[in-house]
PDB file of C-alpha atoms in Angstrom:
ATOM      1  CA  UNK A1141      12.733  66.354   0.583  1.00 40.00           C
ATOM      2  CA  UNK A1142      10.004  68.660   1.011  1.00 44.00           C
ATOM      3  CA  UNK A1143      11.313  72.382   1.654  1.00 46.00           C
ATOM      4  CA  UNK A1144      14.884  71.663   0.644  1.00 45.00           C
ATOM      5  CA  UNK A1145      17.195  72.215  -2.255  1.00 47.00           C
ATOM      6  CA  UNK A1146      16.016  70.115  -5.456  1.00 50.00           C
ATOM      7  CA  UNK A1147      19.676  69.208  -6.413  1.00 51.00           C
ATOM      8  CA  UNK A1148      21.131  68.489  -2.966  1.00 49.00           C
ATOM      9  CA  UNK A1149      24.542  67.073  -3.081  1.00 61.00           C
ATOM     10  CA  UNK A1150      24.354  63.970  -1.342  1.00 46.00           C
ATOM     11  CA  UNK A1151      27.944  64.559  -0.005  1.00 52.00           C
ATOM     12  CA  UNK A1152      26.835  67.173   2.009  1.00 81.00           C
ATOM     13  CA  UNK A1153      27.575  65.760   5.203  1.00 89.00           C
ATOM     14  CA  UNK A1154      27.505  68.608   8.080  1.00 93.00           C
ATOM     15  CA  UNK A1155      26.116  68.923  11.154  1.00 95.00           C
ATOM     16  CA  UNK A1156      25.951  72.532  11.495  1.00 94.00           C
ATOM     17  CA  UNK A1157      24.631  72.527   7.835  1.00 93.00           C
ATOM     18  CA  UNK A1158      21.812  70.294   8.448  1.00 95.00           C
ATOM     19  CA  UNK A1159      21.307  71.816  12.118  1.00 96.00           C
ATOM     20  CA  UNK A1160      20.253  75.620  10.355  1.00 95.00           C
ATOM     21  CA  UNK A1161      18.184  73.900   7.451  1.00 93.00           C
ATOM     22  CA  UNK A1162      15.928  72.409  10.350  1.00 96.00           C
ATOM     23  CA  UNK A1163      16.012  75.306  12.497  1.00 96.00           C
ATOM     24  CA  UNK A1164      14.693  77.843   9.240  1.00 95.00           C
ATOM     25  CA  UNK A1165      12.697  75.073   7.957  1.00 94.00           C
ATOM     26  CA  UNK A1166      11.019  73.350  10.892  1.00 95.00           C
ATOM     27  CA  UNK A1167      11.243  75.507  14.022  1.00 95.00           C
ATOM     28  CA  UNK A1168      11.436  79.113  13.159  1.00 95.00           C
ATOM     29  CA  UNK A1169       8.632  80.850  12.590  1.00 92.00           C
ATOM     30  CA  UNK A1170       6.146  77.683  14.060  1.00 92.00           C
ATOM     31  CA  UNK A1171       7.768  77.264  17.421  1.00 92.00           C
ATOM     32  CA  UNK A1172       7.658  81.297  19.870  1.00 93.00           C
ATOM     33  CA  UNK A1173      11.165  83.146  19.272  1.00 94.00           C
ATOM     34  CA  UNK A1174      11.702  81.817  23.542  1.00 95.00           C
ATOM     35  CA  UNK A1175      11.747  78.258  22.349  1.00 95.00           C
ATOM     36  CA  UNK A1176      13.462  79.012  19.324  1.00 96.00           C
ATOM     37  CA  UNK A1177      16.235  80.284  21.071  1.00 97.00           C
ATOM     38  CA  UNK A1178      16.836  77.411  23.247  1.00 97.00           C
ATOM     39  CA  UNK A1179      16.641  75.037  20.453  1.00 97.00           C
ATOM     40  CA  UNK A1180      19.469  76.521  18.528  1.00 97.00           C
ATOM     41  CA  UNK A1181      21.648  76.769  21.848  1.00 97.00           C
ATOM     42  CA  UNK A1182      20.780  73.178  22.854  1.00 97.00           C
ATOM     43  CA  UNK A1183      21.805  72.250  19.268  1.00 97.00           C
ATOM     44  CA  UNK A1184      24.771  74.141  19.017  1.00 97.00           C
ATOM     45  CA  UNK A1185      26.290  73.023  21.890  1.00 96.00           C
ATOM     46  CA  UNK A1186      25.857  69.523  20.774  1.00 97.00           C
ATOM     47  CA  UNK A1187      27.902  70.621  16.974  1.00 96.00           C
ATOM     48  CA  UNK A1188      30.052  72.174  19.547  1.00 96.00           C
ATOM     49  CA  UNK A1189      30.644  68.447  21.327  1.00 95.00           C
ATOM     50  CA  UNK A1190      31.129  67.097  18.327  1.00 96.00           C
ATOM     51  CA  UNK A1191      33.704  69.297  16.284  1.00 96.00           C
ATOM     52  CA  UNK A1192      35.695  69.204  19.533  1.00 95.00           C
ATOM     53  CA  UNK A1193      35.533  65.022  20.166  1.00 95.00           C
ATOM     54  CA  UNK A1194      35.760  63.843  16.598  1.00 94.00           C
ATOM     55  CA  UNK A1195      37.806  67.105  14.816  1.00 95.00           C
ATOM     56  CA  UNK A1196      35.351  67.673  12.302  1.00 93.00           C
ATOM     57  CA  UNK A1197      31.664  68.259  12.363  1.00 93.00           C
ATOM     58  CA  UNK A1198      30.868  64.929   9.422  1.00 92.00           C
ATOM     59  CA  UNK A1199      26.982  64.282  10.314  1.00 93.00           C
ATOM     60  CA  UNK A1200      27.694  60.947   9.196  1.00 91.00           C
ATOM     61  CA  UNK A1201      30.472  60.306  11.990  1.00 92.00           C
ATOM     62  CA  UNK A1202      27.915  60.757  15.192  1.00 95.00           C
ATOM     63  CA  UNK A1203      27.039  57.653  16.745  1.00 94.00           C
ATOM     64  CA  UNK A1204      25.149  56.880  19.845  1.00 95.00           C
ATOM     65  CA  UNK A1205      28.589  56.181  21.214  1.00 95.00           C
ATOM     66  CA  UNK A1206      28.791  60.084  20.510  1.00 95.00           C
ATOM     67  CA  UNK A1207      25.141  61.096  21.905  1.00 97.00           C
ATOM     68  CA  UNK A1208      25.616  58.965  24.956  1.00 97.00           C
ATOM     69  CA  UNK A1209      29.203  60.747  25.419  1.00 97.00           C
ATOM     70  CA  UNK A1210      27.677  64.120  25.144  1.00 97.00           C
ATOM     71  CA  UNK A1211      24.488  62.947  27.737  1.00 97.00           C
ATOM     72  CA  UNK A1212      26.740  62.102  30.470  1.00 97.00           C
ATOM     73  CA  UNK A1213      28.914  65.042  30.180  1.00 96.00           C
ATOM     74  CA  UNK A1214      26.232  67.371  30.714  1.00 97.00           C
ATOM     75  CA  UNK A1215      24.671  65.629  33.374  1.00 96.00           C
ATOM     76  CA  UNK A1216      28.513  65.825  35.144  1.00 96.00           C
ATOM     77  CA  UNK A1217      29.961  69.441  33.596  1.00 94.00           C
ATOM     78  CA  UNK A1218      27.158  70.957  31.746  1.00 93.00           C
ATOM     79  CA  UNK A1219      26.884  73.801  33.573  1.00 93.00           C
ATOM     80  CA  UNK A1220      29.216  76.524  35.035  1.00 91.00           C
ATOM     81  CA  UNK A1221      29.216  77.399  38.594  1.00 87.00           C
ATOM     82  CA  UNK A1222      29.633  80.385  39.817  1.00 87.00           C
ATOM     83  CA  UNK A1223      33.351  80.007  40.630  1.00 90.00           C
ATOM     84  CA  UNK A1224      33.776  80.030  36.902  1.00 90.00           C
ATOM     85  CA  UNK A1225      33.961  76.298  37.031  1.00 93.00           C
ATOM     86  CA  UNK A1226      32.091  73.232  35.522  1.00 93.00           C
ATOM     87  CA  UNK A1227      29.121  72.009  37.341  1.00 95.00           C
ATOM     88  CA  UNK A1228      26.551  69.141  36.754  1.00 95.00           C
ATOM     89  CA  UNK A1229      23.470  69.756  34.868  1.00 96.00           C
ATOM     90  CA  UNK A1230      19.964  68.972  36.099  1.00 94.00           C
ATOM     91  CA  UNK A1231      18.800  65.654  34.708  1.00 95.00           C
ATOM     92  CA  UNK A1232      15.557  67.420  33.657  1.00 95.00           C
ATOM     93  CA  UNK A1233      17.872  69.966  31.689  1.00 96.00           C
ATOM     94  CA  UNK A1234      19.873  66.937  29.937  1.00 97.00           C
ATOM     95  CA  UNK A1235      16.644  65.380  28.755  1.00 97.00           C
ATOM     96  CA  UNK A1236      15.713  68.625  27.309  1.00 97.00           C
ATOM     97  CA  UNK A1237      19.090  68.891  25.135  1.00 97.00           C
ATOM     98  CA  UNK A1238      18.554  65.200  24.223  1.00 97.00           C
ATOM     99  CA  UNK A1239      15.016  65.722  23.218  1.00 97.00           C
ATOM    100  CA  UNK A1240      15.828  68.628  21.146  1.00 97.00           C
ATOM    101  CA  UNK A1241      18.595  66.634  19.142  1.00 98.00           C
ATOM    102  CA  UNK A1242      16.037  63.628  19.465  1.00 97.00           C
ATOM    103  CA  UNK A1243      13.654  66.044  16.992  1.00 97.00           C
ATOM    104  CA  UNK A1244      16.337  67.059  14.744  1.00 97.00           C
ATOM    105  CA  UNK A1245      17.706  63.575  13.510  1.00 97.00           C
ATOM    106  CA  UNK A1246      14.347  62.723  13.252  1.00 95.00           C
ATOM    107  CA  UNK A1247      14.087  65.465  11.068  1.00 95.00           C
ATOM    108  CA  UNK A1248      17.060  64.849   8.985  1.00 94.00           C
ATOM    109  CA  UNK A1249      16.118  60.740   8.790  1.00 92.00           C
ATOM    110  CA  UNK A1250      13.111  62.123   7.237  1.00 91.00           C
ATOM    111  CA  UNK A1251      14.576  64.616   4.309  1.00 89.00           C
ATOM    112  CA  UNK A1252      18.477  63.477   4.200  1.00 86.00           C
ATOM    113  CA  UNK A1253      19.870  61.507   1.089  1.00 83.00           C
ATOM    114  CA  UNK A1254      19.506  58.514   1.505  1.00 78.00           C
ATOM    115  CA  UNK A1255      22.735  56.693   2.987  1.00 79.00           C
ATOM    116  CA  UNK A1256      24.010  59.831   4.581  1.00 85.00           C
ATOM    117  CA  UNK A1257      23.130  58.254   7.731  1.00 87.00           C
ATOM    118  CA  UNK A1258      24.092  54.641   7.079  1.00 82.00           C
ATOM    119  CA  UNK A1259      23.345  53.525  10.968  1.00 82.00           C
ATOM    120  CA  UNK A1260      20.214  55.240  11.538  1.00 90.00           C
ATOM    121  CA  UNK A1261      18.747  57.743  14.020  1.00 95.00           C
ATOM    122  CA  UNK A1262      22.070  57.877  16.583  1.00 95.00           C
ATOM    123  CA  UNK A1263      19.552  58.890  19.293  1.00 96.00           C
ATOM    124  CA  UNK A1264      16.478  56.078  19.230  1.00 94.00           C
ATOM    125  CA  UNK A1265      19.377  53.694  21.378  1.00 90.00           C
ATOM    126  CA  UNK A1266      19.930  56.636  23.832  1.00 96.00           C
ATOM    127  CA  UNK A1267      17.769  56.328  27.499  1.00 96.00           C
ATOM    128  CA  UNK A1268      17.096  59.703  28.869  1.00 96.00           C
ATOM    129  CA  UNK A1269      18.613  60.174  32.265  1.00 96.00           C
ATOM    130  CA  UNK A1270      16.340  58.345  35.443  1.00 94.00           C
ATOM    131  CA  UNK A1271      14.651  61.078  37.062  1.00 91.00           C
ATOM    132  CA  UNK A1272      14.109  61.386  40.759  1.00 84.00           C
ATOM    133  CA  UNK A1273      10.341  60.532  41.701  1.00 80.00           C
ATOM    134  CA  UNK A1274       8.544  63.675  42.587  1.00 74.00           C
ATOM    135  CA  UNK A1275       8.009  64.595  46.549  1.00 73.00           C
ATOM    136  CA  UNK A1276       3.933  64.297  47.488  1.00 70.00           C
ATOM    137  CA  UNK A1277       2.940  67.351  49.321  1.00 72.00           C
ATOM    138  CA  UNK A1278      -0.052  68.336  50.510  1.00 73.00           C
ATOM    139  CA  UNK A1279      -2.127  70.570  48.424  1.00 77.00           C
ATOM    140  CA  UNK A1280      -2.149  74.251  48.549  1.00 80.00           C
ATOM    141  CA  UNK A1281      -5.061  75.841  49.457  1.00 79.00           C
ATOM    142  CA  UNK A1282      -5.664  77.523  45.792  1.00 88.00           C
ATOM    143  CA  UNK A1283      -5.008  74.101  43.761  1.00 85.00           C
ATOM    144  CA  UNK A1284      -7.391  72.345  46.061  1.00 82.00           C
ATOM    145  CA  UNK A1285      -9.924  75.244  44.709  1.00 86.00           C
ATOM    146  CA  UNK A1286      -8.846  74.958  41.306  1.00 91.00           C
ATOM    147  CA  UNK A1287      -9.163  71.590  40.793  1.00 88.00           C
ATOM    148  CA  UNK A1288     -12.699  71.828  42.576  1.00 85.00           C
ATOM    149  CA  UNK A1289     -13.390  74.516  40.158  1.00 90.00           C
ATOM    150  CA  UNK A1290     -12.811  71.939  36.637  1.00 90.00           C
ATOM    151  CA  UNK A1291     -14.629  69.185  38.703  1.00 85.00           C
ATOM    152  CA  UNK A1292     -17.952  71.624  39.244  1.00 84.00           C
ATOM    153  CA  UNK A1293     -17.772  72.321  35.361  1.00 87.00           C
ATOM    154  CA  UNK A1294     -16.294  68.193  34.122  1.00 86.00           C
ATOM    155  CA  UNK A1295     -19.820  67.949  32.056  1.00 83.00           C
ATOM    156  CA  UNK A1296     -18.956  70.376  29.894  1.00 84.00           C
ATOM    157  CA  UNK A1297     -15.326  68.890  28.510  1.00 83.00           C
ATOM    158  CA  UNK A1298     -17.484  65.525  28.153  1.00 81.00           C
ATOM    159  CA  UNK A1299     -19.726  67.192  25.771  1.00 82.00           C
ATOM    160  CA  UNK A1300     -20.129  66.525  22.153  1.00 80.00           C
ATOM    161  CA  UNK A1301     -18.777  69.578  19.738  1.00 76.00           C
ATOM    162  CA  UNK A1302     -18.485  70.034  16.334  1.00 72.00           C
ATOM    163  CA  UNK A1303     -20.116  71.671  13.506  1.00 73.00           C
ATOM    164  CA  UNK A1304     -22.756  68.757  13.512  1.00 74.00           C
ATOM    165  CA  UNK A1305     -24.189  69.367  17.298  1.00 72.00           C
ATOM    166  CA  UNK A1306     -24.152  73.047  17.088  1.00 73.00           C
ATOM    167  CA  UNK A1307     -27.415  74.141  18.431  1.00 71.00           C
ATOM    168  CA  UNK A1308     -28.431  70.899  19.292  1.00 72.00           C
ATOM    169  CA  UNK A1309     -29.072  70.337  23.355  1.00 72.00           C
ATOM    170  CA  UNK A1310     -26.191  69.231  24.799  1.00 72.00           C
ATOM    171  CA  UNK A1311     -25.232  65.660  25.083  1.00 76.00           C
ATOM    172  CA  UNK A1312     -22.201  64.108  26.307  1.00 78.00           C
ATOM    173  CA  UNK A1313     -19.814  61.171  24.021  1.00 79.00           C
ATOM    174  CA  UNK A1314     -21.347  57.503  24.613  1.00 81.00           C
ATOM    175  CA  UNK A1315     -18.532  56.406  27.330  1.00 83.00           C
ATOM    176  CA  UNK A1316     -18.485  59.357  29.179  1.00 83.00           C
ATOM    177  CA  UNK A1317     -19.396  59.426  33.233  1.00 83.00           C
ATOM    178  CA  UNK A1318     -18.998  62.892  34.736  1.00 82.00           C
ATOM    179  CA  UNK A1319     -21.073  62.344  37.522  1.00 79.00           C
ATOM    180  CA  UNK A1320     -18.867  59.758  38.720  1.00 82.00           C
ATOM    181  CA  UNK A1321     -15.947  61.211  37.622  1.00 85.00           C
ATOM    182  CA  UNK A1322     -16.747  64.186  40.153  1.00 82.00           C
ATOM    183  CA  UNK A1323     -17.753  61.905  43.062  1.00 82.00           C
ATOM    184  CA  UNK A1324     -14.295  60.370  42.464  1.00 84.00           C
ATOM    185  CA  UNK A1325     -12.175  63.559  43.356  1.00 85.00           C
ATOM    186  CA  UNK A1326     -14.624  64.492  45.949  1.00 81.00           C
ATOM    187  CA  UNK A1327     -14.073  61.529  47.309  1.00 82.00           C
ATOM    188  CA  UNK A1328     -10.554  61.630  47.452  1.00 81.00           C
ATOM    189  CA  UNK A1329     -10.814  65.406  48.649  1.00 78.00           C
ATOM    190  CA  UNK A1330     -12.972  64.114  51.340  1.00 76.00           C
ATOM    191  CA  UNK A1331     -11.903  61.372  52.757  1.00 77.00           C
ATOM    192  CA  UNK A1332      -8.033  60.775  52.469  1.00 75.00           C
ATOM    193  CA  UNK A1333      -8.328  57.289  50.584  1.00 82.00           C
ATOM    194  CA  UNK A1334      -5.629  55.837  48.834  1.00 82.00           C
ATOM    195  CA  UNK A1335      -6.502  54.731  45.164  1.00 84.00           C
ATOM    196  CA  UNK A1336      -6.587  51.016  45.952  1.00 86.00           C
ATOM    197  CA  UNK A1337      -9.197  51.460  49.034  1.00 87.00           C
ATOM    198  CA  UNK A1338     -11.360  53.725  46.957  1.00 88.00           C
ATOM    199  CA  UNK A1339     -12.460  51.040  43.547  1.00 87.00           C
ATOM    200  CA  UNK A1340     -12.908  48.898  46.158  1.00 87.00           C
ATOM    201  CA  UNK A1341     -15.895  50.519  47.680  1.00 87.00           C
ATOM    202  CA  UNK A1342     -19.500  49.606  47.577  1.00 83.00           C
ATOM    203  CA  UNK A1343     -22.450  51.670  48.056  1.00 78.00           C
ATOM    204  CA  UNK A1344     -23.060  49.504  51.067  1.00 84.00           C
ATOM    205  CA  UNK A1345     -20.570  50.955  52.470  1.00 88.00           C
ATOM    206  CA  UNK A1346     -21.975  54.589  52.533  1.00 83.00           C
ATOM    207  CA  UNK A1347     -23.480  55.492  55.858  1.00 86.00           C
ATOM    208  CA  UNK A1348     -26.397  57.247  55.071  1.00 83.00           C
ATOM    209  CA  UNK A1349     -27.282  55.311  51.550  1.00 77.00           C
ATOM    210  CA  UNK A1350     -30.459  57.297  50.280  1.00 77.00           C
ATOM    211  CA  UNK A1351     -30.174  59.756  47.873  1.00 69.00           C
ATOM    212  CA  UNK A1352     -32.638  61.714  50.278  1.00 74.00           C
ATOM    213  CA  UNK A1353     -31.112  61.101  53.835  1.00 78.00           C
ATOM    214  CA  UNK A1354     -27.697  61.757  52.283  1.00 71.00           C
ATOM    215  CA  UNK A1355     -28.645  65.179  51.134  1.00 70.00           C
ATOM    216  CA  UNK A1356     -30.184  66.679  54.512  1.00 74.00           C
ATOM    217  CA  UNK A1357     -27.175  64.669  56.529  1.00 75.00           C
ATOM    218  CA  UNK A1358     -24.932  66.329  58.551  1.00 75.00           C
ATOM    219  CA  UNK A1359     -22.610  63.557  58.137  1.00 77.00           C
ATOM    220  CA  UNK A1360     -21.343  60.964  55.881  1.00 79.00           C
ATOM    221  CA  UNK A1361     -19.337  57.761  56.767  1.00 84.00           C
ATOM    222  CA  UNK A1362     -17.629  54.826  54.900  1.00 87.00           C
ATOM    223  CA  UNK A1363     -17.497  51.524  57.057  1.00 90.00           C
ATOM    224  CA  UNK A1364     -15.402  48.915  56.706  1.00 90.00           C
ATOM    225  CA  UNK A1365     -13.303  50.254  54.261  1.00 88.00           C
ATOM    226  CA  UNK A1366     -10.245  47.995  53.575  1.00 86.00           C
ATOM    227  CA  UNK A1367      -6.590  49.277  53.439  1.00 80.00           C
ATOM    228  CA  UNK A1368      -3.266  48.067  53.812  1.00 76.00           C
ATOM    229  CA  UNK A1369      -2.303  44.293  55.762  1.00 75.00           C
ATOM    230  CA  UNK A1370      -5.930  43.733  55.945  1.00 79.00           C
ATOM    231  CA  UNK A1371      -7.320  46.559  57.950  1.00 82.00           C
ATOM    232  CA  UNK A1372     -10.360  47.820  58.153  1.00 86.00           C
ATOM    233  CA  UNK A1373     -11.885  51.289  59.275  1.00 85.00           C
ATOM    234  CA  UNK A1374     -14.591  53.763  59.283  1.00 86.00           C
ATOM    235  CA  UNK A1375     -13.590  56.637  57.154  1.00 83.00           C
ATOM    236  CA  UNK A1376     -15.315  60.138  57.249  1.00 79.00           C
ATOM    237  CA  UNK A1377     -16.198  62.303  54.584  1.00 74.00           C
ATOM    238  CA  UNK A1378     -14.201  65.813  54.957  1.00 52.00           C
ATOM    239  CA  UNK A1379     -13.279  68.052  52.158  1.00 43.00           C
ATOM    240  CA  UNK A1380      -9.982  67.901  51.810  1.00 42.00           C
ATOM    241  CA  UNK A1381      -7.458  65.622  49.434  1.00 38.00           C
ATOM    242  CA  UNK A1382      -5.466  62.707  50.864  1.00 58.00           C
ATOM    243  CA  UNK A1383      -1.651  64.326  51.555  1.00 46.00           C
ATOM    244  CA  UNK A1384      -4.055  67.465  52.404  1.00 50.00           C
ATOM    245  CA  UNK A1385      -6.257  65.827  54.240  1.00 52.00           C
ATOM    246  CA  UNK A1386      -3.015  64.089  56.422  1.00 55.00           C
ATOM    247  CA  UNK A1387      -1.630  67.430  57.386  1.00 57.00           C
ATOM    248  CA  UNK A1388      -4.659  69.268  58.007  1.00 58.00           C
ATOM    249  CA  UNK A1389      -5.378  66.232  60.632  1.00 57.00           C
ATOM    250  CA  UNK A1390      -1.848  66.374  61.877  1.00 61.00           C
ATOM    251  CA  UNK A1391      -2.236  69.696  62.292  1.00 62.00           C
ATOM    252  CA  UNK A1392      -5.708  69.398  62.995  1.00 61.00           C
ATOM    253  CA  UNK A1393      -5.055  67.143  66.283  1.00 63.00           C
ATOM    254  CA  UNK A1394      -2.031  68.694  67.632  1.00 64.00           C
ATOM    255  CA  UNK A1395       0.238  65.525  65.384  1.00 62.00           C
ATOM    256  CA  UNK A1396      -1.523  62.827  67.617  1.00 64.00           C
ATOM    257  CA  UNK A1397       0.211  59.633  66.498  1.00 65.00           C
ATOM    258  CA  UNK A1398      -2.763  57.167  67.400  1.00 64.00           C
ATOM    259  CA  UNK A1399      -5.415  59.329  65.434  1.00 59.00           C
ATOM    260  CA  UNK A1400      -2.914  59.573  62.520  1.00 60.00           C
ATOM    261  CA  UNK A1401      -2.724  55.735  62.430  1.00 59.00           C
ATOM    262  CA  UNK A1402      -6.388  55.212  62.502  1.00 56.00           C
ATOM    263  CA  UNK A1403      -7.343  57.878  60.157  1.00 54.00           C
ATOM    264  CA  UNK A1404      -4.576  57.374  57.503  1.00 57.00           C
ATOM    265  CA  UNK A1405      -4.559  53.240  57.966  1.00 58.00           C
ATOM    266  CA  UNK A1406      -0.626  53.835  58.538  1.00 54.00           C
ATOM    267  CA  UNK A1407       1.301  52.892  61.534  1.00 54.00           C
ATOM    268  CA  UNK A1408       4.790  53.337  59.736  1.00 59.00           C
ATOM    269  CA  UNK A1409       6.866  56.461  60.504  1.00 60.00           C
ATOM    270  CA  UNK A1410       7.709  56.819  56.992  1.00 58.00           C
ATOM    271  CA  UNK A1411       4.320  56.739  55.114  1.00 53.00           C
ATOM    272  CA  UNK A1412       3.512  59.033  58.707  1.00 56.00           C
ATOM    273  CA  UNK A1413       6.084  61.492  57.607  1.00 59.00           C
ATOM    274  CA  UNK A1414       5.299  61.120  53.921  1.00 54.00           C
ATOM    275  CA  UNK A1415       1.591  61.672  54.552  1.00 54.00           C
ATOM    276  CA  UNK A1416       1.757  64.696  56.923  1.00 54.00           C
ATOM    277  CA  UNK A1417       4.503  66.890  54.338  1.00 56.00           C
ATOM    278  CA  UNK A1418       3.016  70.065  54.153  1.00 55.00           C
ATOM    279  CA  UNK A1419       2.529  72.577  51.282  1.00 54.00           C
ATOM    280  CA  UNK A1420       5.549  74.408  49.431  1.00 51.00           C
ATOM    281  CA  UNK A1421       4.338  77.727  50.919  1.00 51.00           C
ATOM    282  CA  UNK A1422       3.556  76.390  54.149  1.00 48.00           C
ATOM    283  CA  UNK A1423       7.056  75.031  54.252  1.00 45.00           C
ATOM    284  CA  UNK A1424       9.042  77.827  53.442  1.00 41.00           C
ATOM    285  CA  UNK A1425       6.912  79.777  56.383  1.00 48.00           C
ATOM    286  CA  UNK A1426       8.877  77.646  58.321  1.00 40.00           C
ATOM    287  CA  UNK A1427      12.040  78.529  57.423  1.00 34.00           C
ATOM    288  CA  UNK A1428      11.122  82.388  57.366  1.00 38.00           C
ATOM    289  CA  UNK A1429      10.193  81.626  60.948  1.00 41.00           C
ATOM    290  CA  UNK A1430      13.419  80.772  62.130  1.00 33.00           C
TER     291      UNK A1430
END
């Protein structure tokens, strides 16, 4: 029990005890005094849940039973509303507090006597809450020239480093493949392809094909490329990534329903609507408009 008492008295058996022996031991001091803090409150309100439930604050005594209680009574009352009253926590936030209590019976499994905690871990049998899948948007302006920013420098993260290729020219690991790495997110900046449609291209496919021709084009097309319920169509290459590159051609051709279908390879409203969903900022223009 590395960093505890020698003579521990294996009937020591509280939660709050064991909860400030991992806080001094294992997060203050190597986690910033900001995560620190909401640590100890996440933890603490968990003791607090479990004094109040059970009467008594026994470390032995919490169950899953007890960390599944305390999970679903956040997500339903963890929070108070403004009126003073309780209020549902986000499921992000809930995860969080479970996490946190996740690390410190891990902890204490790790330097506790040994049957002080005769079940186990109470929180390896508790799922974190579902969380809603996140809402594709178009990209922003500045994180389309971000990303295009790491892209223009990818050899350099693929390079070999350590003390042993100092000075040495500069040579990238064995499996690496920056070049095509970058020709994969300008592809998807340019063109609007969906993952599937783009491994299945072939150089064929590219519209001019020599290295030479492609350079001095003007223009760049992909033929027959294949999407969804066996289409096929003739994609050009623009700069732009695919939700960006939807709403900059919605916008683009006054949200003309037959060029969306032909350039997106979508003739469903939904995957339409999805598609064409503009940027956060551009969005709340919107609403400052009105």
């Amino acid at each position: 029990m590395v960093g505890l008492p020698e003579h521990l008295d294996p009937a020591d058996d509280s939660l709050p005890v064991w909860t400030e022996r991992y806080l001094e031991l294992a997060v203050r001091g190597v986690r910033s005094a900001e995560v620190t803090a909401k640590i100890s409150r996440h933890l603490q309100r968990f003791a607090a849940w479990i004094t109040d439930g059970l009467g008594h604050d026994r470390l032995s005594a919490v169950t899953p039973r007890e960390v599944s209680a305390w999970r679903d009574h956040l997500a339903a009352a963890g929070n108070i509303g403004r009126d003073g009253t309780p209020a549902p926590m986000a499921p992000t936030t809930v995860n969080n507090h479970l996490a946190h209590v996740s690390a410190l019976f891990t902890w204490i499994t790790a330097h506790a006597p040994a049957g002080l905690l005769r079940h186990g871990d109470p929180t390896k049998k508790v799922a974190p809450l579902p969380l809603p899948a996140p809402q594709p948007r178009a990209l922003a302006a500045a994180q389309i020239r971000t990303v295009k920013n790491i892209v223009d420098r990818i050899e350099t993260f693929h390079e070999l480093k350590g003390r042993r290729h100092r000075g040495a020219v500069a040579r990238a690991h064995v499996h690496a493949r920056p070049l095509r790495d970058r020709a994969i997110i300008y592809l998807l900046f340019g063109t609007g392809l969906r993952r599937a449609e783009l491994v299945g291209l072939d150089l064929d496919q590219l519209e001019p094909a020599e290295v030479d021709r492609l350079r001095q084009a003007k223009k760049a097309r992909l033929t027959g490329v294949r999407g969804k319920g066996r289409t096929s169509r003739t994609i050009f290459v623009g700069r732009d990534a695919r939700h960006t590159f939807a709403f900059q051609l919605s916008q683009a051709s006054g949200h003309d329903r037959a060029e969306l279908e032909r350039r997106l390879g979508h003739a469903n409203d939904r995957y339409l609507r999805l598609y064409t969903n503009p940027p956060d900022d551009i969005a709340a223009g919107y609403i400052e408009d009105l």
